[in-house]
Amino acid sequence: MDSRPTFDFPRPLRIGGLGLHLREWSDDDVADLVALYDDPEIDRWTPVVSPFDTEAALAYLAAAEQKSAERRGVQLAITTDGGLPRGEILLFPGTADDRDVELAYGVGAAHRGRGLATRAVRLVVDFAHRHVGGRRVVLCIEGGNAASEAVARATGFVRTDDAPVIRTAKGRDVVLWTWNHLKGTGPHLD
């Protein structure tokens, strides 16, 4: 049976394991968020505004806090120690099908190549299967984003034959391919 995901869990949300501590953002993270997201690769592959300055970071954090308060998803800083953010992972209802749980992520340029995205996705997929519900966990990845496709494969996602998802971001249509991770497939945490 397909159920709608629920994002009703104790706050502040913290997920730990695999050498990571995922935590909700705080107002103390503004400068670190700017350092992570004012980056050409983040600009290229995400809908985040560019340039990403202090004003953009404050607006971004306010929107994240509102989504969390309204139980419409959660945005977690990827850290190795609970402190310095090295990236972010988002968990929210699927935009193509609200029975899905969708993930998105980004890692700052100074922190890439360390497996942070792969480990964060594994943690959040496990959390979603255990605590959020829904029909399936999905990633929507723009064609040509080889780094995100590699993370998807490494974490047990398979590209589906679903029609592409078209989203408008930064004044252009973006074609995203759906990758899905069904319960009982791929790597799991125990």
Coordinates of C-alpha atoms in Angstrom, one line a residue:
M1 CA 0.0 0.0 0.0
D2 CA 1.3 3.4 -0.9
S3 CA 1.3 5.8 2.0
R4 CA 2.1 9.5 2.2
P5 CA 5.3 10.2 4.0
T6 CA 5.2 12.0 7.4
F7 CA 7.8 14.4 8.6
D8 CA 6.6 14.5 12.2
F9 CA 9.6 13.6 14.3
P10 CA 11.2 15.1 17.4
R11 CA 13.1 18.3 16.8
P12 CA 15.9 19.3 16.6
L13 CA 16.5 16.3 14.3
R14 CA 19.9 14.7 14.5
I15 CA 21.1 11.6 12.6
G16 CA 24.4 10.1 13.3
G17 CA 26.5 7.2 11.9
L18 CA 29.1 6.4 9.3
G19 CA 31.4 9.1 10.7
L20 CA 28.8 11.8 10.2
H21 CA 26.6 13.9 12.4
L22 CA 23.6 15.3 10.4
R23 CA 21.9 18.2 12.2
E24 CA 19.4 21.0 11.5
W25 CA 20.9 24.3 10.6
S26 CA 21.2 27.2 13.1
D27 CA 21.6 30.9 12.8
D28 CA 25.2 30.4 13.7
D29 CA 25.8 28.7 10.3
V30 CA 25.2 31.7 8.0
A31 CA 28.9 32.3 7.1
D32 CA 29.5 28.5 6.7
L33 CA 26.4 28.2 4.5
V34 CA 27.7 31.1 2.3
A35 CA 31.1 29.4 2.0
L36 CA 29.4 26.1 0.9
Y37 CA 26.8 27.5 -1.5
D38 CA 28.6 30.4 -3.2
D39 CA 30.2 27.9 -5.6
P40 CA 29.9 27.4 -9.4
E41 CA 29.1 23.7 -9.1
I42 CA 26.3 24.4 -6.6
D43 CA 25.0 27.1 -8.9
R44 CA 25.2 24.7 -11.9
W45 CA 23.4 21.7 -10.4
T46 CA 21.0 23.2 -7.8
P47 CA 18.2 25.8 -7.7
V48 CA 20.0 27.8 -5.0
V49 CA 20.5 31.4 -5.9
S50 CA 23.8 32.8 -7.1
P51 CA 25.7 34.7 -6.0
F52 CA 24.9 33.1 -2.6
D53 CA 25.6 35.8 0.0
T54 CA 24.7 36.5 3.6
E55 CA 21.2 37.8 2.6
A56 CA 20.6 34.7 0.5
A57 CA 21.8 32.5 3.4
L58 CA 19.5 34.2 5.9
A59 CA 16.5 33.7 3.5
Y60 CA 17.5 30.1 2.9
L61 CA 17.7 29.3 6.6
A62 CA 14.3 31.0 7.3
A63 CA 12.7 28.9 4.6
A64 CA 14.3 25.7 5.9
E65 CA 13.1 26.5 9.4
Q66 CA 9.5 27.2 8.1
K67 CA 9.4 23.9 6.2
S68 CA 10.6 22.1 9.3
A69 CA 8.1 23.8 11.6
E70 CA 5.3 23.0 9.1
R71 CA 6.4 19.3 8.9
R72 CA 7.0 19.7 5.1
G73 CA 10.6 18.4 5.2
V74 CA 13.9 18.9 6.8
Q75 CA 17.3 20.3 5.8
L76 CA 20.3 18.9 7.6
A77 CA 23.9 20.2 7.7
I78 CA 26.4 17.4 6.9
T79 CA 29.1 17.5 9.6
T80 CA 31.7 15.1 10.8
D81 CA 31.7 16.4 14.4
G82 CA 28.3 18.1 14.9
G83 CA 29.9 21.5 14.3
L84 CA 31.3 22.7 10.9
P85 CA 28.9 22.2 8.0
R86 CA 30.5 20.5 5.1
G87 CA 27.4 20.1 3.0
E88 CA 23.6 19.7 3.3
I89 CA 21.1 16.9 2.7
L90 CA 17.4 17.6 2.3
L91 CA 14.4 15.3 2.9
F92 CA 11.0 16.3 1.6
P93 CA 7.8 15.0 -0.1
G94 CA 8.4 14.1 -3.7
T95 CA 7.4 16.8 -6.1
A96 CA 6.4 14.4 -8.9
D97 CA 4.4 12.1 -6.6
D98 CA 3.7 13.2 -3.0
R99 CA 3.7 9.6 -1.9
D100 CA 7.5 9.6 -2.5
V101 CA 10.2 10.9 -0.2
E102 CA 12.8 12.9 -2.2
L103 CA 16.4 13.6 -1.2
A104 CA 18.7 16.3 -2.4
Y105 CA 22.2 17.1 -1.3
G106 CA 25.2 19.4 -1.9
V107 CA 28.7 19.3 -0.6
G108 CA 31.0 22.3 -0.4
A109 CA 34.0 22.4 -2.8
A110 CA 36.5 22.2 0.0
H111 CA 34.9 19.0 1.3
R112 CA 34.3 17.0 -1.9
G113 CA 36.0 13.6 -2.6
R114 CA 35.6 12.4 0.9
G115 CA 32.5 10.3 0.6
L116 CA 30.4 12.8 2.5
A117 CA 27.4 12.8 0.1
T118 CA 27.4 9.0 -0.2
R119 CA 27.5 8.5 3.6
A120 CA 24.8 11.2 4.2
V121 CA 22.5 9.6 1.6
R122 CA 22.9 6.2 3.2
L123 CA 22.0 7.6 6.6
V124 CA 19.0 9.5 5.4
V125 CA 17.7 6.7 3.2
D126 CA 17.8 4.4 6.2
F127 CA 16.1 7.1 8.3
A128 CA 13.4 7.6 5.7
H129 CA 12.6 3.9 5.4
R130 CA 12.4 3.6 9.2
H131 CA 10.7 6.8 10.2
V132 CA 9.1 8.7 7.3
G133 CA 7.2 6.1 5.3
G134 CA 6.1 6.7 1.8
R135 CA 6.0 4.7 -1.4
R136 CA 9.7 5.0 -2.2
V137 CA 12.8 7.2 -1.7
V138 CA 13.9 9.0 -4.8
L139 CA 16.6 11.3 -6.1
C140 CA 15.9 13.6 -9.1
I141 CA 19.2 14.2 -10.9
E142 CA 19.8 16.4 -13.9
G143 CA 21.3 14.5 -16.9
G144 CA 25.0 15.0 -17.0
N145 CA 25.5 15.4 -13.3
A146 CA 28.1 12.5 -13.1
A147 CA 29.0 13.1 -9.5
S148 CA 25.4 12.8 -8.3
E149 CA 24.8 9.8 -10.5
A150 CA 27.8 8.1 -8.9
V151 CA 26.4 8.8 -5.4
A152 CA 23.1 7.4 -6.5
R153 CA 24.6 4.1 -7.8
A154 CA 26.9 3.8 -4.7
T155 CA 23.9 4.0 -2.4
G156 CA 21.6 1.5 -4.0
F157 CA 19.5 3.8 -6.3
V158 CA 18.5 2.8 -9.8
R159 CA 17.4 5.1 -12.5
T160 CA 13.8 4.5 -13.4
D161 CA 12.0 4.5 -16.7
D162 CA 9.7 7.2 -15.3
A163 CA 9.2 10.3 -17.5
P164 CA 11.6 13.0 -16.6
V165 CA 10.6 15.6 -14.1
I166 CA 10.7 19.1 -15.5
R167 CA 11.3 21.9 -13.0
T168 CA 11.9 25.6 -13.8
A169 CA 14.9 27.0 -11.9
K170 CA 16.8 30.2 -12.5
G171 CA 14.7 31.0 -15.6
R172 CA 15.3 27.7 -17.4
D173 CA 13.6 24.3 -17.6
V174 CA 15.7 21.6 -15.9
V175 CA 15.2 18.0 -17.0
L176 CA 15.6 15.6 -14.0
W177 CA 15.7 11.9 -14.1
T178 CA 14.2 9.9 -11.2
W179 CA 16.4 7.4 -9.3
N180 CA 14.6 5.2 -6.8
H181 CA 15.6 3.2 -3.8
L182 CA 13.0 0.7 -2.7
K183 CA 12.9 -0.8 0.8
G184 CA 15.0 -3.9 0.9
T185 CA 17.4 -2.9 -1.9
G186 CA 20.9 -1.6 -1.7
P187 CA 23.0 -1.0 1.4
H188 CA 21.2 -0.6 4.7
L189 CA 22.4 0.3 8.2
D190 CA 21.7 -2.1 11.0

